[in-house]
PDB file of C-alpha atoms in Angstrom:
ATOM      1  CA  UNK A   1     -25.657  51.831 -21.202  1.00 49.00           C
ATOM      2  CA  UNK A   2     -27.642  48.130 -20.224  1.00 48.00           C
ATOM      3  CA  UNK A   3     -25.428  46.784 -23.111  1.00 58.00           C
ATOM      4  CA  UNK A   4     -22.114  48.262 -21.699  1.00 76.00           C
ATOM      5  CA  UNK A   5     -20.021  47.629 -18.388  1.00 90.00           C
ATOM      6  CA  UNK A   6     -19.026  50.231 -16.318  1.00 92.00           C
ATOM      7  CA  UNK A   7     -15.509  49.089 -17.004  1.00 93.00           C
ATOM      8  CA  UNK A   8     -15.856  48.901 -21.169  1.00 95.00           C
ATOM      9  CA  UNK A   9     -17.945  52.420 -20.765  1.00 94.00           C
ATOM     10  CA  UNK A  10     -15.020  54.016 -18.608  1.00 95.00           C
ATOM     11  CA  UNK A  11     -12.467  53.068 -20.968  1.00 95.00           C
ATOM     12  CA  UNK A  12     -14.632  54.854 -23.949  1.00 95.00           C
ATOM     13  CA  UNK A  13     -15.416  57.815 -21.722  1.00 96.00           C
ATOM     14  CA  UNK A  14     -11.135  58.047 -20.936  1.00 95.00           C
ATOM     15  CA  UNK A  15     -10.529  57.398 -24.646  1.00 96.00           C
ATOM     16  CA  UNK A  16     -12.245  60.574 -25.414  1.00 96.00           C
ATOM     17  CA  UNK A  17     -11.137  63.039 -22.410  1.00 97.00           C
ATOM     18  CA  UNK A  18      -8.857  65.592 -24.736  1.00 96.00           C
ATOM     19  CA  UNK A  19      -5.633  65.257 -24.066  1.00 96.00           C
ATOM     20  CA  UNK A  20      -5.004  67.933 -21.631  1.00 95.00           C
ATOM     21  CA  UNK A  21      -7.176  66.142 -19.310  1.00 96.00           C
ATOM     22  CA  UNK A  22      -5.658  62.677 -19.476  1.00 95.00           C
ATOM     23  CA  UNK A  23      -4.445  61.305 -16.474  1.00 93.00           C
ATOM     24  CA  UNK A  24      -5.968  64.446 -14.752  1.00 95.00           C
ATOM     25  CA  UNK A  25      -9.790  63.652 -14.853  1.00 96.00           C
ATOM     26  CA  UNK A  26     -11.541  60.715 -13.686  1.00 96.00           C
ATOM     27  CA  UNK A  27     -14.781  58.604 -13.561  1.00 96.00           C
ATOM     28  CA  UNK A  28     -15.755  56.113 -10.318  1.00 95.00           C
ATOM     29  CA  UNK A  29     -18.988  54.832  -9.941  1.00 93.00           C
ATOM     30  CA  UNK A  30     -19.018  53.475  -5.759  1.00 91.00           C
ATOM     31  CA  UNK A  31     -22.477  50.964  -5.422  1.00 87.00           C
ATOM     32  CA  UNK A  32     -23.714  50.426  -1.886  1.00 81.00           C
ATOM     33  CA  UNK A  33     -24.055  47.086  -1.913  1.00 77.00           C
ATOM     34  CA  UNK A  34     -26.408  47.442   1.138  1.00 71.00           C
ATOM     35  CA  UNK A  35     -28.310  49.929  -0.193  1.00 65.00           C
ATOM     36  CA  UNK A  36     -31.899  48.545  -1.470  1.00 65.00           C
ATOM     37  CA  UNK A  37     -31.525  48.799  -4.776  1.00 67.00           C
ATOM     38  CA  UNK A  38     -27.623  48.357  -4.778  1.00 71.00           C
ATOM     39  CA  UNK A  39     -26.834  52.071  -6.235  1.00 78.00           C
ATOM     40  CA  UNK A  40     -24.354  54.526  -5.119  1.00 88.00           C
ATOM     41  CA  UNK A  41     -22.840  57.427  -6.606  1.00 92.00           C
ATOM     42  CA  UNK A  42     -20.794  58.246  -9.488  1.00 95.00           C
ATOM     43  CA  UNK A  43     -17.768  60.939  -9.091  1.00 97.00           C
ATOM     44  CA  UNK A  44     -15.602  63.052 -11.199  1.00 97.00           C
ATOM     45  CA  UNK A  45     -12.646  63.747 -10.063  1.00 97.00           C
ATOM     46  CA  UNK A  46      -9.687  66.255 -11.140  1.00 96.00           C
ATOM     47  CA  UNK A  47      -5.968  65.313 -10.027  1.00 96.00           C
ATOM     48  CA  UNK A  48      -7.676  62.933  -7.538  1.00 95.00           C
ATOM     49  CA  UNK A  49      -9.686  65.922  -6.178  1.00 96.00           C
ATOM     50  CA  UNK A  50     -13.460  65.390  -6.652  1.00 96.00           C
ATOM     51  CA  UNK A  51     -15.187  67.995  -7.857  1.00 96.00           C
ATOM     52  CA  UNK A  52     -18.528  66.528  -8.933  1.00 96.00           C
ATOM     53  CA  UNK A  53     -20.705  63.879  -6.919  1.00 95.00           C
ATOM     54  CA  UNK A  54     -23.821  62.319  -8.034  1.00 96.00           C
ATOM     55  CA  UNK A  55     -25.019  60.265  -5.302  1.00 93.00           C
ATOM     56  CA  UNK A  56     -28.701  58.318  -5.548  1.00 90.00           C
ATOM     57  CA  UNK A  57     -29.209  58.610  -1.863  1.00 86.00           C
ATOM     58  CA  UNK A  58     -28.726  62.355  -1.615  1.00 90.00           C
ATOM     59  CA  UNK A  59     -30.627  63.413  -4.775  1.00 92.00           C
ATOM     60  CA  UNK A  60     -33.295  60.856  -4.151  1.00 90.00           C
ATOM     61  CA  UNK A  61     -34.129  62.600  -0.495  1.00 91.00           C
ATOM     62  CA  UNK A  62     -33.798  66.083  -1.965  1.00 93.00           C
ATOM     63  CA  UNK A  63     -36.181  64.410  -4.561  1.00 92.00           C
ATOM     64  CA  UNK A  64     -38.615  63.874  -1.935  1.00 90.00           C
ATOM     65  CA  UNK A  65     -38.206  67.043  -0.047  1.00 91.00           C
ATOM     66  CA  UNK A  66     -38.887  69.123  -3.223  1.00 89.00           C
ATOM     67  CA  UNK A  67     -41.605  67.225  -4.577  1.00 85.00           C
ATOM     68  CA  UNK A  68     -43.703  67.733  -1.115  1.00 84.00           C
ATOM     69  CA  UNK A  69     -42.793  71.251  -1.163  1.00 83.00           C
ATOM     70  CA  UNK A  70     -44.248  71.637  -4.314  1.00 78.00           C
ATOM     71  CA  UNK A  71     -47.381  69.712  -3.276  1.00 78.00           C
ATOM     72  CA  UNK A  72     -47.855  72.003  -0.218  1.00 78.00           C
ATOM     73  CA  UNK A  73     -47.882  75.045  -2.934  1.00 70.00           C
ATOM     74  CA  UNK A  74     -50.997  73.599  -4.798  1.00 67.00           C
ATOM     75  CA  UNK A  75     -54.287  73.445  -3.146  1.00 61.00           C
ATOM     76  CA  UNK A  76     -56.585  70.939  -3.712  1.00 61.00           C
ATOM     77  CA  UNK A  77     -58.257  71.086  -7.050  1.00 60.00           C
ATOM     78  CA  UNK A  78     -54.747  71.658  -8.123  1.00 60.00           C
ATOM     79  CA  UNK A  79     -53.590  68.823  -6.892  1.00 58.00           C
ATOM     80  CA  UNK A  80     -56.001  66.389  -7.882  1.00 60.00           C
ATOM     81  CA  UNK A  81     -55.195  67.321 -11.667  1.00 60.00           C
ATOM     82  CA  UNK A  82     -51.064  66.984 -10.964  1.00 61.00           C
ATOM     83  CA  UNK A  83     -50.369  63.634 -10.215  1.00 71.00           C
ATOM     84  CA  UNK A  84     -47.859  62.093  -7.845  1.00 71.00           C
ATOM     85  CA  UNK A  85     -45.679  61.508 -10.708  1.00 76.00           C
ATOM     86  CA  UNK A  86     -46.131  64.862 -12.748  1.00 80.00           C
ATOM     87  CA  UNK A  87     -44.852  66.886  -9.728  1.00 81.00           C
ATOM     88  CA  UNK A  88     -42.078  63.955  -9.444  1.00 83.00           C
ATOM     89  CA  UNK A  89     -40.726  65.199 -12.771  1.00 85.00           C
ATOM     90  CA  UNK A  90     -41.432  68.364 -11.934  1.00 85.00           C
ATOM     91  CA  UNK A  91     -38.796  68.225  -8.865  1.00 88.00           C
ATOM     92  CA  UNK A  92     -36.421  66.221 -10.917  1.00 90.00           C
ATOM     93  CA  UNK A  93     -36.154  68.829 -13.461  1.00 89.00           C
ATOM     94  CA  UNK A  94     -35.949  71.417 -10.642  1.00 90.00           C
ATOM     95  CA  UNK A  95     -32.820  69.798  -8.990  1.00 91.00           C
ATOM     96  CA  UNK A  96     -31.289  69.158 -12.662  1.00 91.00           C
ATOM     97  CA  UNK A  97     -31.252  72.846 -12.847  1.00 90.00           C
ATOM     98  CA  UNK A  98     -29.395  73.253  -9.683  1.00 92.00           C
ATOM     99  CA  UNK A  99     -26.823  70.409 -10.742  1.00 92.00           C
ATOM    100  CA  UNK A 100     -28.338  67.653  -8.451  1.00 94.00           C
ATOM    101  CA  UNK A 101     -27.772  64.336 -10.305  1.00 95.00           C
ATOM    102  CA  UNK A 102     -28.164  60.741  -9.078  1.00 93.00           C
ATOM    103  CA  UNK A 103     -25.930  57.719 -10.209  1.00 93.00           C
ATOM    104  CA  UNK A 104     -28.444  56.637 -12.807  1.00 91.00           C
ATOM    105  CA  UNK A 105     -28.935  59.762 -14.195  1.00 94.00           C
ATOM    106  CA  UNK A 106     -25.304  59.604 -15.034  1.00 96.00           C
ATOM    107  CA  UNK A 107     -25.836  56.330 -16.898  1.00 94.00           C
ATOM    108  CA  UNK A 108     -28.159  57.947 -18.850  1.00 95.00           C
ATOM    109  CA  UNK A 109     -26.355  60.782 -20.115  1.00 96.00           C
ATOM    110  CA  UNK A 110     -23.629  58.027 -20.324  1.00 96.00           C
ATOM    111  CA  UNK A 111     -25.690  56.552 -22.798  1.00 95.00           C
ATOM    112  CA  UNK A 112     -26.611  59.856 -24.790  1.00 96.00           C
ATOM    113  CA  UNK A 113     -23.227  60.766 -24.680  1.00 97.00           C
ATOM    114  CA  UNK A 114     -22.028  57.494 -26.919  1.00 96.00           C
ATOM    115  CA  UNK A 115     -24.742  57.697 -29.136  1.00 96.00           C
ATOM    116  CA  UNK A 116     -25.201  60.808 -30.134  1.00 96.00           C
ATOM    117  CA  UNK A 117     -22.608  63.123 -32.555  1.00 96.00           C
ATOM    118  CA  UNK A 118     -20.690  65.253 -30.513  1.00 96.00           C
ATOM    119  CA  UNK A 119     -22.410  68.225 -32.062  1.00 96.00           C
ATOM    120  CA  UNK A 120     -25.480  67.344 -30.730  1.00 97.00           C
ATOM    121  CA  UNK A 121     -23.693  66.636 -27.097  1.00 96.00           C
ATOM    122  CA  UNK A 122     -22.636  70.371 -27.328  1.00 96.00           C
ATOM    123  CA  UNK A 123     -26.140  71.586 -27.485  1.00 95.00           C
ATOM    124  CA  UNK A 124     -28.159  69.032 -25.749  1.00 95.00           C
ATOM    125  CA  UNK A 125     -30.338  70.297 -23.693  1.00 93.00           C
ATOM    126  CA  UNK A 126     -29.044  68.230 -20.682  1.00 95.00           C
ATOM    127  CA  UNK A 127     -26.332  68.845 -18.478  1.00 95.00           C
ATOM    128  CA  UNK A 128     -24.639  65.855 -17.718  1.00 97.00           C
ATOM    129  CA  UNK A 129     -24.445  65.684 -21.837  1.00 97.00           C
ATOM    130  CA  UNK A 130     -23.073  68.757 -22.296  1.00 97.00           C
ATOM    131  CA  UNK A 131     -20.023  68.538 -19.887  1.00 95.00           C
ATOM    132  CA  UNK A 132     -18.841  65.023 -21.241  1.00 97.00           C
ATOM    133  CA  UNK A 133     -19.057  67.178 -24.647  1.00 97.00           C
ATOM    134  CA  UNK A 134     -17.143  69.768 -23.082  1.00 97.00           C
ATOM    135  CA  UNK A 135     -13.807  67.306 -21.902  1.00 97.00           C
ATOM    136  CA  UNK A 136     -13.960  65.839 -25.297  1.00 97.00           C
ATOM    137  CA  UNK A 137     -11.080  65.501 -27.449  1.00 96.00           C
ATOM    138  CA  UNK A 138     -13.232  66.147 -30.472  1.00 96.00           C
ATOM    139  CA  UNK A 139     -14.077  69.798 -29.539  1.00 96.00           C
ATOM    140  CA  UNK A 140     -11.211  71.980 -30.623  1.00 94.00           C
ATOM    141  CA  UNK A 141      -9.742  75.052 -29.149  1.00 94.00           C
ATOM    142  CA  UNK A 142     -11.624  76.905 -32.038  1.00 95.00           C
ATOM    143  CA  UNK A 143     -15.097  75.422 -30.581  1.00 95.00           C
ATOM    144  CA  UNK A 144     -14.405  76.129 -27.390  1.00 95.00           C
ATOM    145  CA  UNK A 145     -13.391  79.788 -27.906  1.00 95.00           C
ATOM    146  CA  UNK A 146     -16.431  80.105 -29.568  1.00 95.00           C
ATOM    147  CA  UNK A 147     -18.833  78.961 -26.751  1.00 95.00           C
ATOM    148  CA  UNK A 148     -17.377  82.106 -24.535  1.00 93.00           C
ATOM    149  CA  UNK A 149     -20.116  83.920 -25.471  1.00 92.00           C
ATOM    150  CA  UNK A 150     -22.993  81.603 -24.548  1.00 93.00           C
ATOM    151  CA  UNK A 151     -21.103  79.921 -21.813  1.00 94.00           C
ATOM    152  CA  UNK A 152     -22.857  82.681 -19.296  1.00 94.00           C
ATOM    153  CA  UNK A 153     -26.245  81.211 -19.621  1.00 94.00           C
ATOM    154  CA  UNK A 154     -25.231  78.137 -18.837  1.00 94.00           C
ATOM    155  CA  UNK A 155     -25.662  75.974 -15.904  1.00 94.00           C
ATOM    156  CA  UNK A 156     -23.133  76.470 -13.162  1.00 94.00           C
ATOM    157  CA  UNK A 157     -21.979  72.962 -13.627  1.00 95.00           C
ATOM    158  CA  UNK A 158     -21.347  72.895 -17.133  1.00 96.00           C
ATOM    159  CA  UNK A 159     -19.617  76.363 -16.520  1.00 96.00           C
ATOM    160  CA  UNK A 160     -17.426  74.598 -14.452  1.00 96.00           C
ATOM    161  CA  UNK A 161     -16.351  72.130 -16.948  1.00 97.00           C
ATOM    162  CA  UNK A 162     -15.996  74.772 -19.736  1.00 97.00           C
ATOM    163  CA  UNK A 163     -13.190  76.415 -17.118  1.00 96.00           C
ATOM    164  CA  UNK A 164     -11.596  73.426 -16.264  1.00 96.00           C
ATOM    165  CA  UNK A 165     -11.294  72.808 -20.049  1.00 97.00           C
ATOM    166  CA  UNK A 166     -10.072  76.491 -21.151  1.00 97.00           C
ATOM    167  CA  UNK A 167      -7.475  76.277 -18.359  1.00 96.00           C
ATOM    168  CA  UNK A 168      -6.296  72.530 -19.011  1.00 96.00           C
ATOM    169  CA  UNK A 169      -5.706  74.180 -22.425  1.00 95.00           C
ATOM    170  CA  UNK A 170      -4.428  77.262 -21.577  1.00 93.00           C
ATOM    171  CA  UNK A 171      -7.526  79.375 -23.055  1.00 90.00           C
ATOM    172  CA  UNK A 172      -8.463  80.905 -19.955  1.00 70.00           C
TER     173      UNK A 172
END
């Protein structure tokens, strides 16, 4: 995504929202220009509802929080062998699985997203992947009737976006 805009990547990402989400579903990305390091949130939003945030501020704090709350579960010897950073990535991964994304981790899947085939989008083993896979045009009505029966052991997020898609297609 360093090689695209935002404004080149948003057109992409609209060029391949299937057609019964056109004009319906959105992308914003809002910096904070006073923010330290200048980053905001990105947004989804359905028929100017939003219905997904991913702000840098609030994931970044619940970041924290987690990652001492993991430290105060390890005593000492334990501790000394996890690093800082290993139980950093060990939070992140905890508050991917309950659908807590910052801006830049939006970027990134961004950046996945493009350069991957959509077949690997549809079974990539993260989230943010998988529901741009889910909104594109390139998955069928056959493909998505066929992910019903998997779709329960997915994420709540991407659930959401498998919905949204069934019912903007009239599968549901």
């Amino acid at each position: 995504m360093v090689q695209m805009t935002w404004t080149k990547a948003k057109k992409q990402l609209k060029s391949l929202t299937c057609d019964s989400l056109q004009g319906r579903l959105d992308f914003h990305i809002i910096n904070y220009r006073k923010a330290h390091d200048q980053l905001g949130r990105a947004v989804i939003t359905l028929d100017k509802e939003e219905i997904f945030n991913m702000c840098t501020l609030t994931t970044e704090a619940k970041e924290f929080e987690k990652t001492l709350a993991l430290s105060e579960y390890l005593n000492e010897d334990e501790l000394e062998q996890n690093t800082s950073i290993e139980l950093q990535q060990l939070a992140q991964q905890e508050l991917a699985k309950e659908g807590v994304f910052a801006q830049y981790d939006f970027f990134e899947a961004l950046a996945r997203y493009f350069n991957q085939s959509i077949e690997e989008s549809l079974t990539s083993d993260h989230d943010l992947v998988k529901l741009l896979s889910l909104i594109d045009r390139r998955v069928g009505k056959r493909t998505l009737v066929k992910l019903a029966d998997t779709i329960d052991t997915e994420s709540a997020l991407v659930q959401q976006f498998y919905y949204i898609r069934m019912k903007s297609e009239n599968l549901a």
